[in-house]
Backbone as numpy.savetxt, mean C-alpha at the origin, in Angstrom:
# Nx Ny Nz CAx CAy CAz Cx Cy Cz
30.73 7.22 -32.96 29.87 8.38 -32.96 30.78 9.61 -32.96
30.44 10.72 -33.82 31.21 11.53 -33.82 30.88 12.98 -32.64
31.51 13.92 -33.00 31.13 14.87 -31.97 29.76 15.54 -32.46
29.15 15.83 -33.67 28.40 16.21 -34.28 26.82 15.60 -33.39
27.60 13.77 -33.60 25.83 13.13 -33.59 25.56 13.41 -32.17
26.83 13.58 -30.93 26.66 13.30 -29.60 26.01 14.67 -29.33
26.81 15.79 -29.48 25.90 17.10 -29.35 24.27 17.10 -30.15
23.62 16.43 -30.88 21.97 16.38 -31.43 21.84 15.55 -30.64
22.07 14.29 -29.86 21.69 13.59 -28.95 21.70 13.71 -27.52
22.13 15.02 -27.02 22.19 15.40 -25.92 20.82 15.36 -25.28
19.56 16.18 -26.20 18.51 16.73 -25.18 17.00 15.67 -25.38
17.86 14.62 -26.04 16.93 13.32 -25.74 17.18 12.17 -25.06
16.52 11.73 -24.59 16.63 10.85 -23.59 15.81 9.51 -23.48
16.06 8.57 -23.69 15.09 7.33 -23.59 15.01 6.73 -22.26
13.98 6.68 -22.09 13.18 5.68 -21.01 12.32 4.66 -20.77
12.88 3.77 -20.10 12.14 2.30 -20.01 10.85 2.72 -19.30
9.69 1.40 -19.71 8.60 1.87 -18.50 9.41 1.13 -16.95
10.19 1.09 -16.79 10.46 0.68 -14.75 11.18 2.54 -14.68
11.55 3.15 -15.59 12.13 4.45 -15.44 11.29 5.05 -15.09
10.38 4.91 -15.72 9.26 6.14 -15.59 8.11 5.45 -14.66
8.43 4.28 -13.91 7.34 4.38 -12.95 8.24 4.91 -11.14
9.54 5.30 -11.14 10.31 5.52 -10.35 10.09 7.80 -10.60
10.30 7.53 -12.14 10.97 8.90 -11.99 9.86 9.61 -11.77
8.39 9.24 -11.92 6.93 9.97 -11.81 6.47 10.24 -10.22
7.50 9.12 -10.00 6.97 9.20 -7.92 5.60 8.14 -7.96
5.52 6.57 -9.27 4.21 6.12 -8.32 5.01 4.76 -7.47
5.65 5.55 -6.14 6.05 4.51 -5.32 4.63 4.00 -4.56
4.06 2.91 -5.64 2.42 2.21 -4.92 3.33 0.78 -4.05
2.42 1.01 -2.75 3.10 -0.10 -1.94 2.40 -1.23 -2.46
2.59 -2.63 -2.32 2.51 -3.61 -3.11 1.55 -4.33 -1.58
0.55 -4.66 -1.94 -0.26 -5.47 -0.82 -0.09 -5.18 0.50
0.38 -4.20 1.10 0.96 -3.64 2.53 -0.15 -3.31 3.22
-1.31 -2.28 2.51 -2.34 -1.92 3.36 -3.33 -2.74 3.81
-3.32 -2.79 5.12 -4.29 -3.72 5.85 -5.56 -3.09 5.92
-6.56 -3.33 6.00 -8.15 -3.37 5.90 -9.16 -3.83 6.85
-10.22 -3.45 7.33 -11.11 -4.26 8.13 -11.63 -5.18 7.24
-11.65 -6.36 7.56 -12.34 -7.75 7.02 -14.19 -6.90 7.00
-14.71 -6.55 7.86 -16.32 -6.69 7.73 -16.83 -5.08 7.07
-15.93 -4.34 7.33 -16.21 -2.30 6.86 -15.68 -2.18 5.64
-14.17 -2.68 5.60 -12.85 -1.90 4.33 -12.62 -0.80 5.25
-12.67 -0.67 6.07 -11.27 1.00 6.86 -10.28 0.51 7.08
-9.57 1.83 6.81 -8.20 1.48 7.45 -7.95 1.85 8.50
-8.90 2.97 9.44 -8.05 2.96 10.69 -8.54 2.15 11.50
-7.92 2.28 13.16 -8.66 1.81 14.03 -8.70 0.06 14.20
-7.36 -0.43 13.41 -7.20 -1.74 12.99 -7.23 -2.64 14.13
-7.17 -3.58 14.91 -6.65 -4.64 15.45 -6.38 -5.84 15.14
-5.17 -5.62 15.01 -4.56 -6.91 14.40 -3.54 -8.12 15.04
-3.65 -7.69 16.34 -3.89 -8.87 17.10 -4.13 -10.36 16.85
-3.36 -11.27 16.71 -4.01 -12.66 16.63 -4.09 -12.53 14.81
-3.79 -11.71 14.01 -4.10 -11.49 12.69 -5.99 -11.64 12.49
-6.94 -10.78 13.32 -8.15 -10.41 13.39 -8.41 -8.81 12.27
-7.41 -8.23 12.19 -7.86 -7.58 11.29 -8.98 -6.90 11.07
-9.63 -6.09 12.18 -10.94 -5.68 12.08 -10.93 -4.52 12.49
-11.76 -3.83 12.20 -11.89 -1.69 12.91 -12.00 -1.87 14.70
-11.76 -1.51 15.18 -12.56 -1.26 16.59 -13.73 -1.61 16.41
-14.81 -0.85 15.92 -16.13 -0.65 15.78 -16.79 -1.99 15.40
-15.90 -3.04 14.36 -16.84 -4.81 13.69 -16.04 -5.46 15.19
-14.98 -4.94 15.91 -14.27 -5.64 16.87 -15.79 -6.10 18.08
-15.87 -4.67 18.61 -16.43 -4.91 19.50 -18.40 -5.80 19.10
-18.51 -5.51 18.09 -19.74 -6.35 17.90 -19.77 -7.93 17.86
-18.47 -7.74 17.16 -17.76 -9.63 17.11 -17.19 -10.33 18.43
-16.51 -9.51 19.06 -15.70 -10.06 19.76 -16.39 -11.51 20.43
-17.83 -10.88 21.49 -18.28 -12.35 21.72 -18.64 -13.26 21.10
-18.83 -13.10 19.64 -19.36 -14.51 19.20 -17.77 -15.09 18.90
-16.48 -14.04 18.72 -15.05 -15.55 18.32 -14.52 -15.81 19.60
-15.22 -15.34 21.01 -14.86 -16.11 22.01 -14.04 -15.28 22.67
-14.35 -14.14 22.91 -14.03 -12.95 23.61 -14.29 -12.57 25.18
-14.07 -12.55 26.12 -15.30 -12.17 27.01 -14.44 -10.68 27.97
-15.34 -9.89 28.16 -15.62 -8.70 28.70 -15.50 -9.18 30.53
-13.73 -8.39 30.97 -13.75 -9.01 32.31 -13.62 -7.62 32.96
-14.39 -7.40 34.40 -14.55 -6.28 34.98 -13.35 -5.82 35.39
């Protein structure tokens, strides 16, 4: 390559698609976000025991998977 072609090839640039899913910023986490099993929220998780549930499906469930409420 001479000096000619390298200076017209300066202000282009090729990119793979793994380039351009880095250089755009979509860092998407890959299966990471946990979920309530009975709502879909994400906050408010307990995941405990891998139960996976909001507070809110927790406490309706708890006694029927064998929970019990001690004073």
């Amino acid at each position: 390559m001479d000096r000619s072609e390298s200076s017209a090839n300066e202000g282009t640039t090729t990119t793979t698609d793994s380039d351009n899913a880095t250089a755009d910023g979509d860092d998407e986490r890959t299966g990471q976000t946990r979920v309530c099993r009975d709502t879909g929220r994400k906050q408010g998780l307990i995941g405990k025991y891998d139960i996976w549930l909001c507070r809110q499906s927790f406490r309706e469930m708890a006694h029927d998977m064998g929970f019990r409420k001690y004073d």
